[in-house]
Coordinates of N, CA and C in Angstrom, one line a residue:
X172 N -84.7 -30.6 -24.1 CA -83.5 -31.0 -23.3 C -83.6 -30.3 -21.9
X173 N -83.3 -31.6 -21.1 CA -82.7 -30.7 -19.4 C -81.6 -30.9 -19.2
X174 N -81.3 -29.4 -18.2 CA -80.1 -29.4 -18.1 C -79.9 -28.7 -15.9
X175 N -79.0 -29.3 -15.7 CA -78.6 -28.8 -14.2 C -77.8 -27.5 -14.4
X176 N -77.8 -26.5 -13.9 CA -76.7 -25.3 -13.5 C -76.0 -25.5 -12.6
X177 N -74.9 -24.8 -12.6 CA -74.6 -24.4 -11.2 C -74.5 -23.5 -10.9
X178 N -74.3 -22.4 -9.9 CA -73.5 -21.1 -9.5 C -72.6 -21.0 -8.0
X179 N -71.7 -20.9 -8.0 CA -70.9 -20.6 -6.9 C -71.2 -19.4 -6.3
X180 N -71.5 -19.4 -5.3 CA -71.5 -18.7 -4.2 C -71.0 -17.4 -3.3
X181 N -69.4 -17.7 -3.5 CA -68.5 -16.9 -2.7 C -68.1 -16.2 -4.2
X182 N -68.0 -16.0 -5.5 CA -68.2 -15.1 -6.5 C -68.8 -14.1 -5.9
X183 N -70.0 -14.5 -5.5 CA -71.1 -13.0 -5.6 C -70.7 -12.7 -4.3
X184 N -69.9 -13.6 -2.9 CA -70.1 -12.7 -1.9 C -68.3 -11.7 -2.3
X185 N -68.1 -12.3 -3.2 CA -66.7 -11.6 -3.0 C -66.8 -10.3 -4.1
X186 N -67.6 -10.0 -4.6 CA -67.9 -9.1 -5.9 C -68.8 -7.8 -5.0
X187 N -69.1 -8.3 -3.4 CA -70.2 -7.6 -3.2 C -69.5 -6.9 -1.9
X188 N -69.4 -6.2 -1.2 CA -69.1 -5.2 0.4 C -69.7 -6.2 0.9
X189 N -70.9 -7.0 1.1 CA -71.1 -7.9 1.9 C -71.2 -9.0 1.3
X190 N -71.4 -10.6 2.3 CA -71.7 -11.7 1.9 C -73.3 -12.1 2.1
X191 N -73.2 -13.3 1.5 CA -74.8 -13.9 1.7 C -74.9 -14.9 1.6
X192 N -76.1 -15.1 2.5 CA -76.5 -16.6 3.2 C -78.1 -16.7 2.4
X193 N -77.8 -17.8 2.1 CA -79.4 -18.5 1.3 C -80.2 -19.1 2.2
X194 N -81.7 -18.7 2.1 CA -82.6 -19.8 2.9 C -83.7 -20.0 2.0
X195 N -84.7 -21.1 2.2 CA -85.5 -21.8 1.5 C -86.2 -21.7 2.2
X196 N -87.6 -21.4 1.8 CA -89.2 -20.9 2.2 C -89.4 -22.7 2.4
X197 N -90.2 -23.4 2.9 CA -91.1 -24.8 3.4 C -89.9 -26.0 2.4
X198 N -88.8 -25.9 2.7 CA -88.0 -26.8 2.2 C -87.1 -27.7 3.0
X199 N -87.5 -28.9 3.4 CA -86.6 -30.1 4.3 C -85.3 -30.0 4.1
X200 N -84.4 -29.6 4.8 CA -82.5 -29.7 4.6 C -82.7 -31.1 4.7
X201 N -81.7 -31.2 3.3 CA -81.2 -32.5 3.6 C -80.4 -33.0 4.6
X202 N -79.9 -34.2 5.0 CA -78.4 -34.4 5.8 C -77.0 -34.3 5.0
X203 N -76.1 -33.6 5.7 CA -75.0 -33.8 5.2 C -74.1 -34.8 3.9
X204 N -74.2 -35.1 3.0 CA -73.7 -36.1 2.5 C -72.3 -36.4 1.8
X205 N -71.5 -37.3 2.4 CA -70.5 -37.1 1.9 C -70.0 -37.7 0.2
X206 N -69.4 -37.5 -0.4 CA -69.1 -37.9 -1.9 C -68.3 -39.3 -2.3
X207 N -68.4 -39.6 -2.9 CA -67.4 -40.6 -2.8 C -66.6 -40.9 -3.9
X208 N -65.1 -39.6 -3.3 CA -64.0 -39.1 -4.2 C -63.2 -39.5 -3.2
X209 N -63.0 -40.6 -2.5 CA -62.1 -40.9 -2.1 C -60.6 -41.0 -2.4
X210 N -61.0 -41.3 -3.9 CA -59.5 -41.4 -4.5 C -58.5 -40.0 -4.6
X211 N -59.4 -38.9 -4.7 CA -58.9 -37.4 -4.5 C -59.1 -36.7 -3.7
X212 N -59.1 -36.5 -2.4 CA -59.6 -35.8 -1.1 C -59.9 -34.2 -1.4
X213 N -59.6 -33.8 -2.7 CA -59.8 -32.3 -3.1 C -61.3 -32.2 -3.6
X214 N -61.6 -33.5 -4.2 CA -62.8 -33.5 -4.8 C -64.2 -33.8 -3.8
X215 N -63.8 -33.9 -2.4 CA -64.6 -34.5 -1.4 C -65.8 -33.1 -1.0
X216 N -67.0 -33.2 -0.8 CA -68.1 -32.6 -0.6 C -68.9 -32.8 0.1
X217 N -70.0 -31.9 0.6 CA -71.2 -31.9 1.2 C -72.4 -31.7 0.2
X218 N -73.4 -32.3 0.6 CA -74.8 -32.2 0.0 C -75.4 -31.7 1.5
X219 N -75.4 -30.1 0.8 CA -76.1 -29.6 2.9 C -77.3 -29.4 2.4
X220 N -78.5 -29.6 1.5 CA -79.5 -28.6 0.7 C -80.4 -29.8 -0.8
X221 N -81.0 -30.7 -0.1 CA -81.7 -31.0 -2.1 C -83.0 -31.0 -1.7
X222 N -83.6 -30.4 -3.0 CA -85.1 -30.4 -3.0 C -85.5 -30.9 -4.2
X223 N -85.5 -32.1 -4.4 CA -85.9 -33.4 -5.3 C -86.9 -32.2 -6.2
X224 N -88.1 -31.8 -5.9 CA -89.2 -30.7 -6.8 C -88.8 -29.8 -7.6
X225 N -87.3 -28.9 -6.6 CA -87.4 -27.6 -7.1 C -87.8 -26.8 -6.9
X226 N -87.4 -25.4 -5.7 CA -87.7 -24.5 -6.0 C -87.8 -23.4 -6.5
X227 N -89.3 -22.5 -7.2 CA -89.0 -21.7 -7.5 C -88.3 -20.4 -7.2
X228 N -88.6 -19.2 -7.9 CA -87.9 -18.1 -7.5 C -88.5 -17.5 -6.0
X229 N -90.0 -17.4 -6.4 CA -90.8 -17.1 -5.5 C -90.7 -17.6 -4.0
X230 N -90.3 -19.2 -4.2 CA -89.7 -19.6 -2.3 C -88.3 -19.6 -2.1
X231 N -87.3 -18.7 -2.5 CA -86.3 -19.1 -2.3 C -85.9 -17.5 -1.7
X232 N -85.3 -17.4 -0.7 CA -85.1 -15.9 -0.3 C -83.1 -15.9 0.1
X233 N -83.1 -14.7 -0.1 CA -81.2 -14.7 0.2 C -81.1 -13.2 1.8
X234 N -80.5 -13.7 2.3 CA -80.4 -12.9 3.9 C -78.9 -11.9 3.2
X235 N -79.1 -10.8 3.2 CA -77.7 -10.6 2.8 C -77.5 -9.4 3.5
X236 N -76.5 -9.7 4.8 CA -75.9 -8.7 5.7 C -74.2 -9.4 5.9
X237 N -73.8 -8.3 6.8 CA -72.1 -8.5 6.7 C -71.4 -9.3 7.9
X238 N -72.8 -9.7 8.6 CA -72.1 -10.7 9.6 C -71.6 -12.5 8.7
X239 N -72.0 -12.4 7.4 CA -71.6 -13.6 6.7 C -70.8 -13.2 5.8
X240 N -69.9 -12.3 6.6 CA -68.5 -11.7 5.5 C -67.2 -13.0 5.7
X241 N -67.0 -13.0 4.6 CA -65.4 -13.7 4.9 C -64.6 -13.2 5.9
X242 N -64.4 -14.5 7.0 CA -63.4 -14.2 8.1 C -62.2 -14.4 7.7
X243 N -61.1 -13.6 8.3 CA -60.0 -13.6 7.5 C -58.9 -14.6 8.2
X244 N -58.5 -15.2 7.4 CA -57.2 -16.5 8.3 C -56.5 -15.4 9.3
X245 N -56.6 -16.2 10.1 CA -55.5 -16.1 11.3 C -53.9 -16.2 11.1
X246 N -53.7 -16.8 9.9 CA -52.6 -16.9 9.3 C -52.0 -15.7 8.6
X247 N -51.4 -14.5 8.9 CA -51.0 -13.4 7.7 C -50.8 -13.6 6.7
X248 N -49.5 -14.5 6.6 CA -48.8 -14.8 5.6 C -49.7 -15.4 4.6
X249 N -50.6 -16.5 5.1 CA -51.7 -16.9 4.2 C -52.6 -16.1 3.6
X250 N -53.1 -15.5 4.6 CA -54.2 -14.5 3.7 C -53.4 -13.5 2.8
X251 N -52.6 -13.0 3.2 CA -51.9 -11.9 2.2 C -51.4 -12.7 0.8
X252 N -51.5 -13.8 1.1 CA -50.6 -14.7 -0.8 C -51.6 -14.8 -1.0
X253 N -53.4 -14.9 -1.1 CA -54.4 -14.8 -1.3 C -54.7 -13.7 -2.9
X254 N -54.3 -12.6 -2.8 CA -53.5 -11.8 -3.9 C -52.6 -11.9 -4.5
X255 N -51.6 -12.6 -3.6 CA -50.6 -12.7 -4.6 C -51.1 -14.1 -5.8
X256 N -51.3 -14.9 -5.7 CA -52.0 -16.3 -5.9 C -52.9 -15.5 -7.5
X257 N -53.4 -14.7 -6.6 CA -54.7 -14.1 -8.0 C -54.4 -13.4 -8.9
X258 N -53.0 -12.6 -8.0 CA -52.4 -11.5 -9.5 C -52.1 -12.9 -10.2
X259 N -51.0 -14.0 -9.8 CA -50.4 -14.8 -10.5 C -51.4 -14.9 -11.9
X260 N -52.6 -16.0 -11.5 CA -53.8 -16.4 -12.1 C -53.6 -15.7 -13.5
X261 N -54.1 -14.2 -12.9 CA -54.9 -13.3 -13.5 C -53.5 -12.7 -14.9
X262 N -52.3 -13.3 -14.5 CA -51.0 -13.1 -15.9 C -51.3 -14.3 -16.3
X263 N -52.1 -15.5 -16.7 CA -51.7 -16.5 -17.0 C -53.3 -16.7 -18.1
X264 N -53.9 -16.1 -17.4 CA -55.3 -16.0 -18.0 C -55.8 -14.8 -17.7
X265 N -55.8 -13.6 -18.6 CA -56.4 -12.0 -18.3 C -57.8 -12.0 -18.2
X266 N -58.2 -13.6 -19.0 CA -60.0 -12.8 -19.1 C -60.5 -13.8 -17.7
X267 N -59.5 -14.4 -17.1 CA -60.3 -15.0 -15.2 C -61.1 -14.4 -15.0
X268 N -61.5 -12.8 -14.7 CA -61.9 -11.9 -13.8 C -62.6 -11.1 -15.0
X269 N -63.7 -10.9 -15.7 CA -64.1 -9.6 -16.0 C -65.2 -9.1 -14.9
X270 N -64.7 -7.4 -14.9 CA -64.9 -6.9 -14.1 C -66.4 -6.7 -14.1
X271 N -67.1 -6.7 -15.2 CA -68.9 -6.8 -15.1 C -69.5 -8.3 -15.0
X272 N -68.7 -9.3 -15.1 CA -69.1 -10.4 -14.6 C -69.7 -11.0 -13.4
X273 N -70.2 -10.2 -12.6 CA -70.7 -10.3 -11.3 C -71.7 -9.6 -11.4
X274 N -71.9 -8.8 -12.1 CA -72.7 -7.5 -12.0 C -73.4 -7.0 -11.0
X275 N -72.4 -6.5 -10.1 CA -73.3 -5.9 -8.9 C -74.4 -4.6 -9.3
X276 N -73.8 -3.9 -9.7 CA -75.0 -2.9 -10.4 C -76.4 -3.3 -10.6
X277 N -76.8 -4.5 -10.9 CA -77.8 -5.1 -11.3 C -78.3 -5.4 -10.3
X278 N -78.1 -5.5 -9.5 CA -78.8 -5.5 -8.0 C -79.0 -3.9 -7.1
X279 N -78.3 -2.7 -7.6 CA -78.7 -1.9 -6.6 C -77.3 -1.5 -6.3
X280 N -76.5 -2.5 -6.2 CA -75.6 -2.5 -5.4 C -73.9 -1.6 -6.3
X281 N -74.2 0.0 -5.9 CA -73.4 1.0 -6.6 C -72.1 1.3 -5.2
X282 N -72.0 1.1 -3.7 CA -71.0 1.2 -3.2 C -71.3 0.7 -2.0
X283 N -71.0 0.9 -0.8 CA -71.0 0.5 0.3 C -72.2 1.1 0.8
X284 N -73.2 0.0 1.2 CA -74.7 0.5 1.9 C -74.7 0.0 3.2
X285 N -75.3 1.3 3.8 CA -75.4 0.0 5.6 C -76.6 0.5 5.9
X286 N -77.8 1.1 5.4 CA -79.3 1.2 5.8 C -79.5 0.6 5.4
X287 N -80.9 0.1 6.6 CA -81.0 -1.1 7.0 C -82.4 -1.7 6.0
X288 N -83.4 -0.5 5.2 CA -84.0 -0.4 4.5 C -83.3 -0.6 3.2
X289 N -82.4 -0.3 3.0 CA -81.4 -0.4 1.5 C -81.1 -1.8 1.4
X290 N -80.7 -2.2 2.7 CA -80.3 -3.4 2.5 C -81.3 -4.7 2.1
X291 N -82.8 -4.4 2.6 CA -83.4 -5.4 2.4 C -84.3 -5.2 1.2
X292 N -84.0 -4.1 0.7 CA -84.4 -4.1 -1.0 C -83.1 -4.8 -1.7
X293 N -81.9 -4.9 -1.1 CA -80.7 -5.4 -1.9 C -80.9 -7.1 -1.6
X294 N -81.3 -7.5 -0.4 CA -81.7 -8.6 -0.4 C -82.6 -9.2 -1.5
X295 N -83.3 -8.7 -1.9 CA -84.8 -9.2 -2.6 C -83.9 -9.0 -3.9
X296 N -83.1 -8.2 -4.5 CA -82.6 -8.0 -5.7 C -81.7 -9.1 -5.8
X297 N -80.8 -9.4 -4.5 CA -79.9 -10.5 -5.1 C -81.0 -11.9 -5.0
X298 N -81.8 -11.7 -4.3 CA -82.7 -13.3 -5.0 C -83.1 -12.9 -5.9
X299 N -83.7 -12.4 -6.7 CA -84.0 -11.8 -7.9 C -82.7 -12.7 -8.7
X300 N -81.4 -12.3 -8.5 CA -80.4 -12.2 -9.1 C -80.0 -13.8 -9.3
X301 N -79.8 -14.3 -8.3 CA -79.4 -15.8 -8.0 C -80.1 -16.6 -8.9
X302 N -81.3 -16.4 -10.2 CA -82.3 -16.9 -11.1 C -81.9 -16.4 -12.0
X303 N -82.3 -15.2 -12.2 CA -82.0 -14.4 -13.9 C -79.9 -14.4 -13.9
X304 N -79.3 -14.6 -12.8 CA -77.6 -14.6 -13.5 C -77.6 -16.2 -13.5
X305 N -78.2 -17.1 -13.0 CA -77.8 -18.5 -14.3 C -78.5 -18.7 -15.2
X306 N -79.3 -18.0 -15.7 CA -79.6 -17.8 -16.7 C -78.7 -17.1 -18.1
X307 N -78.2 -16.3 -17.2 CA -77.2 -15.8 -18.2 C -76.2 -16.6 -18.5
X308 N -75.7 -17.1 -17.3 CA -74.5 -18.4 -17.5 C -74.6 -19.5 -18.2
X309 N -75.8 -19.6 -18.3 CA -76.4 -20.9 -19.5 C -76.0 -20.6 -20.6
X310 N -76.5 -19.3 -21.1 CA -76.4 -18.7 -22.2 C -75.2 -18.6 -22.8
X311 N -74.3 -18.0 -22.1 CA -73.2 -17.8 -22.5 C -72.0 -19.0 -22.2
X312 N -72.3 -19.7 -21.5 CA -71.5 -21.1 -21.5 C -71.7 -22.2 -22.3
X313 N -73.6 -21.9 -22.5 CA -73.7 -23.4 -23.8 C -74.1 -22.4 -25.1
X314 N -74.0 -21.4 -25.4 CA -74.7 -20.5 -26.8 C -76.2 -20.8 -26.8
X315 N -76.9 -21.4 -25.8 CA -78.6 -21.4 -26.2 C -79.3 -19.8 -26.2
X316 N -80.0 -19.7 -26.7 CA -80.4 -18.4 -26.7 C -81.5 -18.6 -25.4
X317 N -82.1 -17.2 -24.4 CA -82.2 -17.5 -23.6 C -84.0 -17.7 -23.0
X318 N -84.9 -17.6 -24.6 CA -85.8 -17.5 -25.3 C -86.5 -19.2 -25.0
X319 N -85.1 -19.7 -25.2 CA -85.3 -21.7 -25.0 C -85.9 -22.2 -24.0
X320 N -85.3 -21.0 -23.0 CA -84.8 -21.8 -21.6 C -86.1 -21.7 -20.4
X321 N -86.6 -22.2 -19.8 CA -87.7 -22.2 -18.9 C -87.0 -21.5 -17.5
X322 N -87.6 -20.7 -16.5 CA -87.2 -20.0 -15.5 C -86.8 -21.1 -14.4
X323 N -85.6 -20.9 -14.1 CA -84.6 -22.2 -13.2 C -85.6 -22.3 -12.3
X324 N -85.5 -23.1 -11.5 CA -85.7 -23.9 -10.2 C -84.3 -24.3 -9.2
X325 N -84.8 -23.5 -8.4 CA -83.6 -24.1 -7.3 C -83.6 -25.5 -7.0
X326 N -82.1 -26.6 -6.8 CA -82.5 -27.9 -6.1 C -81.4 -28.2 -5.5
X327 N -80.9 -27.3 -4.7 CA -79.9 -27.6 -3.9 C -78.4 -27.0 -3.8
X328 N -77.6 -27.1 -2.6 CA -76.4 -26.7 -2.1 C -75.7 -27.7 -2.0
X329 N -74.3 -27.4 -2.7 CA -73.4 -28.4 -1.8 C -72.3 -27.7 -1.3
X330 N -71.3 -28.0 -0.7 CA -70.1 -27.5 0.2 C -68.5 -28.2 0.1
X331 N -67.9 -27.6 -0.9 CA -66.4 -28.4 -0.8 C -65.9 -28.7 0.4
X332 N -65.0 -29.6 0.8 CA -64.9 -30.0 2.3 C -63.4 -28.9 2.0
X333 N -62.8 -29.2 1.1 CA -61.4 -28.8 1.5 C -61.4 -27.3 1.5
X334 N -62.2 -26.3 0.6 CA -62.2 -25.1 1.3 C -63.3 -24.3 1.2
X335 N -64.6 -25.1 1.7 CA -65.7 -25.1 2.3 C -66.0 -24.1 1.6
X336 N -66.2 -24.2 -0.2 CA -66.7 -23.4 -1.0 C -67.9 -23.9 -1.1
X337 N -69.0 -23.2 -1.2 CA -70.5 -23.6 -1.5 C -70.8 -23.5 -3.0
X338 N -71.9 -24.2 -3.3 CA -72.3 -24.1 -4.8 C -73.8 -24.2 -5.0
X339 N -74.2 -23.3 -5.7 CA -75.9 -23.7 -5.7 C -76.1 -23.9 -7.0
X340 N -77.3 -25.4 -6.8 CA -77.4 -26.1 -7.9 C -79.0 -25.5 -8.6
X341 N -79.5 -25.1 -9.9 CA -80.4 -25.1 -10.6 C -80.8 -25.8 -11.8
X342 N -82.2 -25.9 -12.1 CA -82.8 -27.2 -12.9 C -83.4 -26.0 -14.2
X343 N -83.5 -26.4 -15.2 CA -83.8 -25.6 -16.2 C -84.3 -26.4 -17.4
X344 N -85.2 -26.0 -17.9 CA -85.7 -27.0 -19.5 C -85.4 -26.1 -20.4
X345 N -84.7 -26.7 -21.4 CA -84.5 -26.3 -23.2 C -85.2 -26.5 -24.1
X346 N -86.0 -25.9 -24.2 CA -86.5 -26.2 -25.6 C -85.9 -26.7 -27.1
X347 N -84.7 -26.8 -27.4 CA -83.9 -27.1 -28.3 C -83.6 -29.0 -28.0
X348 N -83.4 -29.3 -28.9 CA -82.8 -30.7 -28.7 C -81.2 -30.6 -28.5
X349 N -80.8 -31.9 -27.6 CA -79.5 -32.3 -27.9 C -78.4 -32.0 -28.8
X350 N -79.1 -32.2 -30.1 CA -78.2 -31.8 -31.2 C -77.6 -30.2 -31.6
X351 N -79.1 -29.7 -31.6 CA -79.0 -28.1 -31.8 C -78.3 -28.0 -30.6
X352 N -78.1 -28.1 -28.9 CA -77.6 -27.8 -28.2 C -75.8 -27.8 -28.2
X353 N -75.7 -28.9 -28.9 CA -74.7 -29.1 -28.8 C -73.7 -28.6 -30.1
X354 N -74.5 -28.1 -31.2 CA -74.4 -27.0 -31.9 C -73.9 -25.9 -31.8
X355 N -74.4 -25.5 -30.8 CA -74.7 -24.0 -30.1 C -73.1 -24.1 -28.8
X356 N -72.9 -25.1 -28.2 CA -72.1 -25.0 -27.3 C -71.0 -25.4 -28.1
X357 N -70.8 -25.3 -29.3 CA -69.7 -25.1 -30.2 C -68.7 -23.8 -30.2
X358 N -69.8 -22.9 -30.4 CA -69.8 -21.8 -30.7 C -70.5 -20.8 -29.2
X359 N -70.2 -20.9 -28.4 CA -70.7 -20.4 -27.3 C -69.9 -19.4 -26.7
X360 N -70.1 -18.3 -26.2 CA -69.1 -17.0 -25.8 C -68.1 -17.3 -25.1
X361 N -68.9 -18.1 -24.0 CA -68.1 -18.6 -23.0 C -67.7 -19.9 -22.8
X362 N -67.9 -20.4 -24.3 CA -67.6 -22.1 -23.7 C -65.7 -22.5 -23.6
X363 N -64.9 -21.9 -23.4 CA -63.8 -22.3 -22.8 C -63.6 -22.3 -21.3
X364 N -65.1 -21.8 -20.7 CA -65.1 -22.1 -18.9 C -65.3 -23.8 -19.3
X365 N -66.1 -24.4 -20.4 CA -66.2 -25.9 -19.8 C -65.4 -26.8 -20.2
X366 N -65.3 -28.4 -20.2 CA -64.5 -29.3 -20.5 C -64.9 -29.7 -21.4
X367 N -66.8 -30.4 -21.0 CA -67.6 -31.1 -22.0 C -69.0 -30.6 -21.8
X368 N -69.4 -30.7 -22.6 CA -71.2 -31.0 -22.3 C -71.8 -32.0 -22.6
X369 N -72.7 -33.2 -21.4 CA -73.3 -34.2 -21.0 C -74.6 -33.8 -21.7
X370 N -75.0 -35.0 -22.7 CA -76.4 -35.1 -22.8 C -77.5 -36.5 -22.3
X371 N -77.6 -36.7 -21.5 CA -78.2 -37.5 -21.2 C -79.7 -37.9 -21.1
X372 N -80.5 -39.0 -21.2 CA -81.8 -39.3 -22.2 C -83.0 -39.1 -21.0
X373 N -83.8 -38.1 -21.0 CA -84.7 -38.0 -20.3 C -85.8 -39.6 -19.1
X374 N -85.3 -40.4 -19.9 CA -85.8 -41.4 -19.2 C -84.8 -42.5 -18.0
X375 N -83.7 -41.8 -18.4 CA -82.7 -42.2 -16.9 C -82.5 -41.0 -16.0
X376 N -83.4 -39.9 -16.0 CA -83.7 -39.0 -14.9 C -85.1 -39.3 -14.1
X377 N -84.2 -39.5 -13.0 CA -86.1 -40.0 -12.3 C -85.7 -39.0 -11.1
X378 N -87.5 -38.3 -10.7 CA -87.7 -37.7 -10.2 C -87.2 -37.5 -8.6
X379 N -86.8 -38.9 -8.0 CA -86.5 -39.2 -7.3 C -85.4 -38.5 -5.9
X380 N -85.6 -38.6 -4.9 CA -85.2 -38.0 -3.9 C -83.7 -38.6 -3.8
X381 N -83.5 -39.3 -4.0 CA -82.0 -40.7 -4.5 C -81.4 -40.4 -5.9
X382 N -82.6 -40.2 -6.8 CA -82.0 -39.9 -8.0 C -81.2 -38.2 -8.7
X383 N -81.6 -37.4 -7.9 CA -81.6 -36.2 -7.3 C -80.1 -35.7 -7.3
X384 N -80.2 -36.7 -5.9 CA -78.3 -36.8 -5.1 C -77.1 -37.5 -5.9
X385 N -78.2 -38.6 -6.8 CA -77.2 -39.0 -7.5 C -76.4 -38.2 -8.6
X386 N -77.3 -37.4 -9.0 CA -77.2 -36.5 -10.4 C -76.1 -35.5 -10.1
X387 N -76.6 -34.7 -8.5 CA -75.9 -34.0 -8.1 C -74.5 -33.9 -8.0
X388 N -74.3 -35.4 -7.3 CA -73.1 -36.3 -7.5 C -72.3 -36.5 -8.6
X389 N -72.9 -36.5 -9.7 CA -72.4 -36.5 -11.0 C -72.3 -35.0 -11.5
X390 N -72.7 -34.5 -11.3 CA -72.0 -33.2 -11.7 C -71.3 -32.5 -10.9
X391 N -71.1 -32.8 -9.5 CA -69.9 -31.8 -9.0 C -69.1 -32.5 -8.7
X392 N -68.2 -34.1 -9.2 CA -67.3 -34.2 -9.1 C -66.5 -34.1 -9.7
X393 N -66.9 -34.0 -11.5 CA -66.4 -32.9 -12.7 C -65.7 -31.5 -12.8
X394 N -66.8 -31.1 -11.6 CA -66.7 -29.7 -11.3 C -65.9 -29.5 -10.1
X395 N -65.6 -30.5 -9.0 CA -64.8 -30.3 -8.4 C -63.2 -30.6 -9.1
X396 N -63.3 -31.6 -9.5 CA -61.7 -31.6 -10.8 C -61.4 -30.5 -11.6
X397 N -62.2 -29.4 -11.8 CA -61.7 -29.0 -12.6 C -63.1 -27.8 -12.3
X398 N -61.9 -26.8 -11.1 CA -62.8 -26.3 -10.4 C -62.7 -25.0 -11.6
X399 N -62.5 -24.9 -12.3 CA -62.7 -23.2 -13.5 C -64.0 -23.5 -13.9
X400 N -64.3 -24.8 -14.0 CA -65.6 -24.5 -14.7 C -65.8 -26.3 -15.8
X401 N -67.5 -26.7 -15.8 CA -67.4 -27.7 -16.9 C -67.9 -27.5 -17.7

């Protein structure tokens, strides 16, 4: 079985003292692409990022300094309901937020660093990171053990238009079939982040640079509806 990941982006810059910016070793940006969720303008997106192949771990590098920190609205009132908005959430569902769910520790990352040598071992760790934590997310969102799973490939970014949230997409093979998978995502730690799980027949995935975007397309408009998680 294959399956696509995703990981969101501003998670890990918001778990971290600083943010981070992704770049791709010999990889063609795509053009901008827009979605066609016309009927919901919440669900509208960018395709800034596909690499039809897949990159490994090895070409994919993450820049991570604090000039790509969240700028803060100009609005007071807005940014400060920002908290208020999350305490709400966080009475309505207590387990939103576990606090080792990000796991900055696992990068290095124990408090606020600003040498400039620290930081670029923290860089290398969060690309490290951005591969082995969807790997975890697999795990614990479908119940596959993690033994199944082949080491992700990066194949792309996209970008919510309405509040230019980023998402990075990964490719990953199961060793399990369909059925056992869907066995397993019965009974999965974390499967109340999703709605459903898609299994779809290896011979309507084509390699394709078109077929790619289309895929992509299909999984983040799901995900943009029903932005907790699919």
């Amino acid at each position: 079985m294959r399956a696509a990941a995703t990981r969101h982006l501003c998670p890990l810059a918001a778990s971290l003292p600083q943010s981070t910016r992704f770049s791709s070793r010999m990889a063609a940006p795509a053009p901008a692409t827009a979605s066609a969720a016309a009927a919901d303008p919440g669900t509208a997106y960018k395709l800034l990022l596909s690499c039809p192949t897949g990159l490994p771990r090895a070409r994919v590098s993450v820049k991570f300094d604090n000039i790509f920190d969240r700028i803060p609205h100009p609005d007071t009132a807005l940014e400060e309901s920002i908290s208020e908005i999350w305490n709400q959430r966080l009475e309505r569902n207590p387990s939103l937020y576990n606090g080792t769910k990000f796991r900055p520790q696992e990068i290095g990352i124990m408090g606020h660093q600003a040498d400039e040598e620290d930081l670029a071992c923290v860089s290398e760790r969060v690309s490290q990171e951005m591969f082995e934590g969807i790997i975890r997310e697999v795990v614990e969102e479908t119940g596959v053990p993690a033994s199944s799973l082949t080491d992700p490939v990066f194949i792309g970014v996209s970008r919510r238009e309405m509040n230019v949230r980023p998402t990075a997409f990964f490719f990953t093979k199961c060793g399990i079939d369909s059925s056992g998978v869907n066995e397993l995502y019965s009974r999965a730690q974390d499967g109340f982040e999703s709605t459903k799980l898609y299994a779809v027949s290896v011979i309507d995935v084509s390699v394709s640079h078109y077929a790619v975007a289309t895929k992509l397309e299909m999984i983040m408009i799901p995900r943009l509806e029903h932005p907790d998680g699919i």
